XYZ file of C-alpha atoms in Angstrom:
455
model
C 18.137 -16.755 -30.280
C 18.307 -19.919 -32.439
C 19.015 -22.978 -30.644
C 22.891 -22.511 -30.701
C 21.961 -19.596 -28.600
C 21.385 -18.576 -24.964
C 19.793 -22.037 -23.546
C 21.633 -24.375 -26.074
C 25.394 -22.808 -27.026
C 26.427 -25.907 -28.578
C 29.663 -24.274 -29.453
C 31.204 -23.986 -25.588
C 31.303 -27.400 -25.541
C 33.815 -28.048 -28.792
C 37.234 -27.511 -28.309
C 40.186 -27.127 -25.673
C 38.198 -26.087 -21.847
C 35.092 -27.937 -23.368
C 34.377 -29.601 -20.289
C 34.967 -26.991 -17.350
C 32.560 -24.721 -20.416
C 30.133 -27.895 -19.254
C 30.801 -27.205 -15.988
C 30.010 -24.113 -16.096
C 26.742 -24.568 -18.063
C 25.402 -26.951 -16.032
C 26.054 -24.943 -12.644
C 24.075 -22.008 -14.455
C 20.951 -23.994 -15.331
C 21.670 -25.325 -11.299
C 21.604 -21.631 -10.070
C 18.649 -20.373 -12.097
C 16.362 -23.467 -11.677
C 16.962 -24.470 -8.129
C 18.583 -21.723 -6.003
C 16.352 -20.188 -3.419
C 16.273 -16.464 -4.145
C 17.847 -17.017 -7.617
C 15.644 -18.884 -9.714
C 13.829 -18.198 -12.058
C 11.206 -19.803 -14.317
C 12.355 -21.703 -16.724
C 9.052 -22.047 -18.893
C 8.713 -18.039 -18.815
C 12.255 -17.351 -19.610
C 12.166 -19.715 -22.571
C 8.454 -17.936 -23.696
C 9.878 -14.245 -23.414
C 13.200 -15.262 -24.973
C 11.434 -16.545 -27.676
C 9.417 -13.607 -28.569
C 12.886 -11.618 -28.764
C 12.613 -10.748 -24.865
C 8.874 -9.111 -24.820
C 6.017 -10.036 -23.067
C 2.867 -8.296 -24.412
C -0.654 -7.374 -22.379
C -2.957 -9.244 -24.067
C -5.523 -7.532 -21.695
C -6.276 -5.480 -18.955
C -9.484 -5.618 -17.423
C -11.347 -3.834 -14.315
C -12.553 -7.126 -12.342
C -14.280 -7.950 -8.787
C -12.570 -10.582 -6.310
C -14.776 -13.005 -4.254
C -12.685 -14.264 -1.644
C -14.468 -16.777 0.416
C -14.520 -16.474 3.985
C -15.047 -18.255 6.963
C -16.480 -17.944 10.315
C -13.585 -17.453 13.458
C -13.019 -20.749 15.704
C -12.332 -18.033 18.226
C -15.393 -16.763 19.845
C -15.320 -12.941 20.134
C -14.588 -10.622 23.787
C -16.430 -8.140 22.559
C -16.960 -6.047 18.801
C -13.818 -4.185 17.593
C -14.060 -0.302 18.096
C -14.922 0.623 14.758
C -18.499 -0.406 15.953
C -17.975 1.956 18.553
C -15.247 5.045 18.352
C -16.534 8.162 16.273
C -14.204 9.299 13.603
C -13.724 12.620 12.434
C -13.452 13.553 8.757
C -13.312 16.624 6.238
C -17.599 16.614 5.995
C -17.934 16.490 9.664
C -18.861 20.214 8.499
C -22.107 19.439 8.179
C -24.527 17.719 10.491
C -25.942 15.660 8.060
C -22.533 13.150 8.318
C -21.199 13.349 11.910
C -18.004 11.706 12.982
C -19.865 8.685 14.730
C -21.107 7.291 11.366
C -17.800 7.103 9.744
C -19.112 4.949 7.070
C -21.825 7.488 5.894
C -18.747 9.584 5.243
C -19.167 10.609 1.275
C -15.481 10.268 -0.400
C -13.805 7.651 1.751
C -12.649 4.969 -0.101
C -15.902 3.561 -1.168
C -16.238 -0.159 -3.492
C -13.241 -1.855 -3.603
C -11.902 -2.779 -7.862
C -9.274 -4.962 -8.483
C -7.649 -4.921 -11.845
C -6.748 -8.315 -13.961
C -3.981 -7.774 -16.584
C -3.123 -10.763 -18.292
C 0.347 -11.269 -20.652
C -0.049 -13.562 -24.146
C 1.178 -16.719 -22.052
C -1.835 -17.161 -20.090
C 0.162 -15.608 -16.387
C -1.797 -13.118 -15.131
C -1.611 -9.918 -12.195
C -3.704 -8.860 -9.931
C -3.884 -5.006 -8.788
C -6.451 -3.562 -6.114
C -7.574 0.214 -5.690
C -11.134 1.713 -4.234
C -13.461 4.271 -5.580
C -15.821 1.689 -7.437
C -17.085 2.333 -10.826
C -15.804 6.070 -11.471
C -12.558 4.154 -11.823
C -13.308 0.954 -12.878
C -14.720 3.039 -16.083
C -10.909 4.797 -16.160
C -9.461 1.582 -16.647
C -11.065 -0.405 -18.527
C -12.560 2.846 -21.365
C -8.875 4.661 -21.211
C -6.239 3.166 -19.359
C -7.285 -0.644 -21.332
C -6.753 0.729 -24.953
C -3.637 2.927 -24.291
C -1.794 -0.089 -22.837
C -2.503 -3.478 -24.090
C 0.145 -4.931 -26.804
C 2.717 -3.276 -24.734
C 5.546 -4.800 -22.913
C 3.936 -5.738 -19.549
C 7.761 -5.560 -18.297
C 8.128 -1.599 -19.185
C 7.030 -0.806 -16.158
C 8.582 1.922 -15.411
C 7.270 3.106 -19.457
C 3.628 2.561 -18.919
C 3.810 4.345 -15.862
C 4.991 7.306 -17.271
C 2.503 6.564 -20.470
C -0.759 6.817 -18.049
C 0.969 9.833 -16.170
C 1.737 11.784 -19.154
C -1.947 10.460 -20.820
C -4.176 11.853 -17.617
C -2.970 15.306 -18.217
C -5.796 16.919 -19.613
C -8.461 14.928 -16.964
C -5.910 15.588 -14.190
C -3.650 13.247 -12.983
C -4.392 12.870 -9.278
C -7.350 11.647 -7.333
C -9.651 8.639 -9.353
C -7.551 8.601 -12.062
C -4.091 7.861 -9.925
C -6.533 5.190 -8.480
C -7.180 3.511 -11.922
C -3.047 3.816 -12.417
C -2.608 2.715 -8.845
C -3.988 -0.825 -9.660
C -3.006 -1.439 -12.886
C 1.115 -0.586 -11.902
C 0.187 -3.196 -9.180
C -1.064 -5.623 -11.499
C 2.009 -5.347 -13.468
C 4.437 -5.527 -10.454
C 2.458 -8.974 -9.649
C 2.320 -10.547 -13.020
C 5.730 -9.979 -13.780
C 7.316 -10.972 -10.036
C 4.966 -14.245 -11.280
C 6.400 -14.541 -15.007
C 9.963 -14.219 -13.802
C 9.214 -16.514 -10.423
C 10.272 -13.938 -7.472
C 8.421 -12.191 -4.546
C 8.241 -8.534 -5.772
C 10.559 -7.623 -3.157
C 13.167 -8.751 -4.523
C 12.852 -7.128 -8.006
C 12.919 -4.196 -6.134
C 16.339 -4.531 -4.858
C 15.743 -7.369 -2.254
C 14.903 -7.207 1.564
C 16.289 -3.892 3.484
C 15.608 -5.840 6.740
C 15.100 -9.040 8.590
C 11.427 -8.437 9.488
C 9.235 -5.741 9.453
C 8.839 -3.176 12.138
C 4.259 -3.135 12.366
C 2.628 -0.064 14.180
C -0.854 -0.518 15.362
C -3.819 1.386 14.388
C -7.298 1.219 16.547
C -8.355 2.020 19.645
C -8.702 -1.422 21.225
C -4.850 -0.680 22.661
C -5.882 -3.668 25.253
C -6.182 -5.952 22.247
C -2.962 -4.370 20.783
C -0.944 -5.074 23.181
C -1.949 -8.429 23.640
C -1.090 -8.833 20.257
C 2.526 -7.853 21.403
C 2.862 -4.431 19.589
C 5.052 -1.834 20.729
C 3.457 1.782 18.923
C 0.194 2.832 18.332
C -1.799 5.056 16.538
C -5.668 5.997 17.785
C -8.246 7.752 15.964
C -9.529 11.385 15.861
C -13.164 11.647 16.982
C -13.539 15.665 16.565
C -13.383 18.100 14.023
C -11.402 21.463 13.558
C -15.301 23.267 13.990
C -15.660 21.873 17.900
C -12.819 24.011 18.958
C -11.925 24.079 23.191
C -14.349 21.315 22.929
C -12.575 19.031 21.124
C -9.417 20.271 22.263
C -10.522 18.511 25.444
C -11.961 15.659 23.702
C -9.009 14.914 22.078
C -6.445 15.470 24.669
C -8.283 13.903 27.546
C -8.277 10.675 25.128
C -4.136 10.931 24.190
C -3.926 10.741 27.745
C -5.625 7.534 28.345
C -4.398 6.580 25.157
C -0.476 6.923 26.911
C -1.401 6.219 30.303
C -2.591 2.598 28.904
C 0.493 1.985 26.213
C 3.340 2.993 28.897
C 5.678 5.486 28.596
C 7.804 3.559 26.095
C 5.726 2.809 23.492
C 5.398 4.862 20.490
C 1.907 6.902 20.238
C 0.797 8.778 17.339
C -2.945 10.244 16.347
C -4.955 10.521 13.220
C -6.867 13.512 12.354
C -8.080 12.287 8.646
C -8.044 16.172 7.238
C -10.380 17.197 10.740
C -8.308 19.918 11.884
C -7.063 23.319 9.998
C -4.166 25.269 11.613
C -4.484 27.093 13.651
C -7.513 23.968 15.498
C -3.650 21.645 14.585
C -1.648 23.800 16.959
C -4.072 24.484 19.763
C -4.069 20.986 19.644
C -0.398 20.445 19.049
C 0.433 22.823 22.361
C -1.544 20.882 24.778
C -0.300 17.857 24.016
C 2.853 18.390 23.938
C 3.121 16.422 27.606
C 2.137 13.313 25.834
C 4.972 12.803 23.173
C 3.704 11.686 19.835
C 5.776 10.496 17.416
C 3.265 12.045 15.254
C 0.441 13.549 14.023
C -1.002 12.237 11.027
C -2.530 14.386 7.947
C -4.288 17.321 9.655
C -5.307 19.639 7.045
C -6.251 18.751 3.557
C -3.568 17.386 1.175
C -3.664 20.907 -1.271
C -2.796 22.885 1.367
C 1.013 23.510 1.045
C 0.960 26.710 2.616
C -1.335 25.624 5.464
C 1.716 22.755 5.718
C 4.421 24.866 6.096
C 3.374 27.115 8.266
C 1.924 24.038 11.251
C 5.318 22.808 10.759
C 7.178 26.491 11.409
C 4.861 26.284 14.518
C 4.633 23.296 16.137
C 7.516 21.853 16.555
C 7.752 19.757 19.127
C 5.426 16.759 16.986
C 6.544 15.234 13.648
C 4.413 16.090 10.621
C 3.104 12.735 8.878
C 0.841 12.946 5.723
C 0.304 11.713 2.326
C -2.285 8.609 1.918
C -4.493 11.202 0.403
C -1.534 13.039 -2.405
C -1.531 11.241 -5.450
C 1.362 11.594 -7.545
C 5.038 12.334 -6.667
C 4.987 16.115 -7.503
C 2.933 16.634 -4.617
C 5.875 14.594 -2.058
C 8.197 16.531 -4.297
C 6.673 20.018 -2.775
C 6.479 18.464 0.889
C 9.967 17.401 1.140
C 11.031 20.412 -0.933
C 9.428 22.955 1.891
C 10.992 20.273 4.552
C 6.851 20.509 5.881
C 6.747 17.313 6.286
C 8.683 14.259 8.400
C 7.248 11.254 7.512
C 5.692 10.477 4.251
C 2.756 8.679 3.527
C 1.804 7.128 0.269
C -1.067 4.653 0.062
C 0.039 2.072 -2.537
C -3.835 1.765 -4.043
C -4.030 5.420 -4.419
C -0.158 7.526 -4.962
C -0.016 5.741 -8.575
C 1.076 2.214 -7.437
C 4.364 1.097 -6.850
C 6.278 2.225 -9.465
C 4.775 5.727 -8.188
C 5.660 5.257 -4.537
C 9.312 3.864 -5.098
C 9.684 7.162 -6.639
C 8.101 9.108 -3.707
C 10.221 7.234 -1.021
C 13.647 7.991 -2.845
C 12.623 11.783 -2.775
C 12.106 11.512 0.364
C 14.887 9.432 1.729
C 17.725 12.236 -0.342
C 16.293 14.756 2.232
C 16.677 12.072 5.420
C 13.025 12.268 5.607
C 11.558 9.029 6.382
C 8.502 6.325 4.220
C 5.545 4.718 6.373
C 2.783 3.458 3.733
C -0.568 3.928 4.646
C -2.127 0.363 5.401
C 1.129 -0.706 4.736
C 1.206 -3.601 6.364
C -2.772 -4.834 5.612
C -1.660 -5.889 2.193
C 0.736 -7.654 0.355
C 1.566 -4.687 -1.385
C 2.515 -2.790 1.464
C 4.118 -5.490 2.683
C 6.649 -6.188 -0.001
C 7.696 -2.357 -0.482
C 8.184 -1.618 3.476
C 9.957 -5.197 3.361
C 11.908 -3.771 0.031
C 12.526 0.293 1.044
C 15.385 1.587 3.398
C 14.166 3.287 4.911
C 10.546 2.458 5.716
C 11.267 1.459 9.332
C 7.969 2.034 10.957
C 5.099 0.278 8.848
C 1.110 0.524 9.978
C -1.538 -2.138 10.485
C -5.225 -1.690 10.625
C -6.445 -3.011 13.394
C -10.560 -3.412 13.079
C -11.586 -7.341 13.619
C -13.153 -8.189 17.060
C -11.650 -8.818 19.809
C -9.906 -11.673 21.068
C -10.127 -13.318 17.672
C -6.149 -14.394 16.429
C -5.559 -12.362 13.342
C -4.971 -15.188 11.370
C -8.565 -16.429 11.817
C -9.773 -13.291 10.364
C -7.289 -13.004 7.327
C -8.486 -11.564 4.699
C -6.144 -12.439 2.090
C -4.929 -15.900 1.581
C -1.263 -16.222 1.199
C -1.058 -12.757 2.643
C 0.805 -12.768 6.336
C -0.097 -11.198 9.078
C 2.050 -9.606 11.934
C 3.139 -11.796 15.228
C 4.477 -10.303 18.334
C 4.371 -6.546 16.205
C 6.411 -8.197 12.884
C 5.523 -9.313 9.908
C 7.984 -11.018 7.017
C 5.904 -10.674 3.314
C 5.391 -13.861 1.272
C 8.552 -14.877 -1.043
C 5.531 -16.430 -3.609
C 5.888 -15.152 -7.434
C 4.437 -12.197 -7.401
C 2.855 -10.771 -4.501
C 2.062 -14.114 -2.868
C -1.902 -13.747 -3.000
C -3.212 -17.017 -3.019
C -6.579 -16.184 -5.255
C -7.927 -18.598 -7.247
C -9.336 -17.760 -10.964
C -12.720 -18.453 -10.514
C -12.709 -16.014 -7.679
C -12.469 -13.348 -10.511
C -15.075 -12.380 -12.268
C -16.056 -9.367 -14.509
C -16.749 -5.539 -13.303
C -20.561 -4.826 -13.390
C -20.616 -1.083 -14.356
C -24.326 -0.852 -14.508
C -23.638 -1.249 -10.809
C -22.858 2.522 -9.339
C -22.545 2.161 -6.351
C -19.561 3.693 -4.583
C -20.333 2.479 -0.869
C -20.561 -1.010 1.238
C -16.898 -2.124 1.701
C -14.299 -1.481 4.923
C -12.062 1.656 4.034
C -8.619 1.748 6.426
C -8.291 5.626 7.131
């Protein structure tokens, strides 16, 4: 549009009523540039305006992000539970992968992969996922050539293109992880270009603050930090039979005694149960009034979920961190075999897909609680904006006694205080990452291990 258009409408100031139009014009730009919650970047608007309303993607690349870590000032009273608590996982079926060494179990998350998307004006956004080199290769070799040069604001269109392009090699698993990182980077970029926090682009806050529950076995420390809802780990596998049931009942009983009868309590099997074991254990756990049993079965076992839900009506079932894209969630909801959906924004397909998942569940009266939602900026903005996301996970794995602020991993991303959290209102996801912390991905490095993963 020429100078006489949106930015400089000279015709407004000619003839009858020009004074009032001038006042209206000045008020408009005051709101645009200065009003909290409605401000837009003047230069971004001008740039987008001059390009016909389209800001194109200049580059998409898998990258490493090395965040400088400061040593905590407060001494720890003891190490985190992660150094002592066994965790049941699917690979425990094989003796060489025991539950007391979960970090050695293949396929639990691997090396983190970041995606940097740069717009043609130089603005960039960041997204993140896991699983190392296989995902990084998909990003750089498959998705980047497909999306570069397209409109970076068209998140629905780009999400659909990735979803359709992946059909032959599969839209789930590693492909969904690659799509997640790209989609999250696009939302971060869009927020920066519009000078808005992502939660506002999603429709604005649905609550004053996010209520967090705490995952981890340091229950005394979780209580001291002000949490009032808790999820403990599962140390057993279904092949342990009655021995495993006894071990888990003892752990739940101790946890209930520790947190009290007025606190919410959940357990997290991480796909280590089968239907029979889950039902038998559920019967034992009736007296402890669990909020939910999380991800007891493999995500592909839809019939198992249906059978378990029909048989175990007294403990709600939550699942979804290892379900990818909206289709498996739709199947869970259609069959009424889940009570809480738990997409992981780093794995499910990203923010665009997670919003669809939330609305599928919302329409059926089912709540959402994203996996690790309050541990990342991505999940925080999702939880803040989505109306049926009333209890969100914070995974606590830091040393006991060290304040969360001293061990925060991501600059610019808040941590819970007294069990609640409010996301950053900085543009995009609010992550304060310096560009010189970002380096190109080394495709010669094939390792997929060596990084802490939220289970």
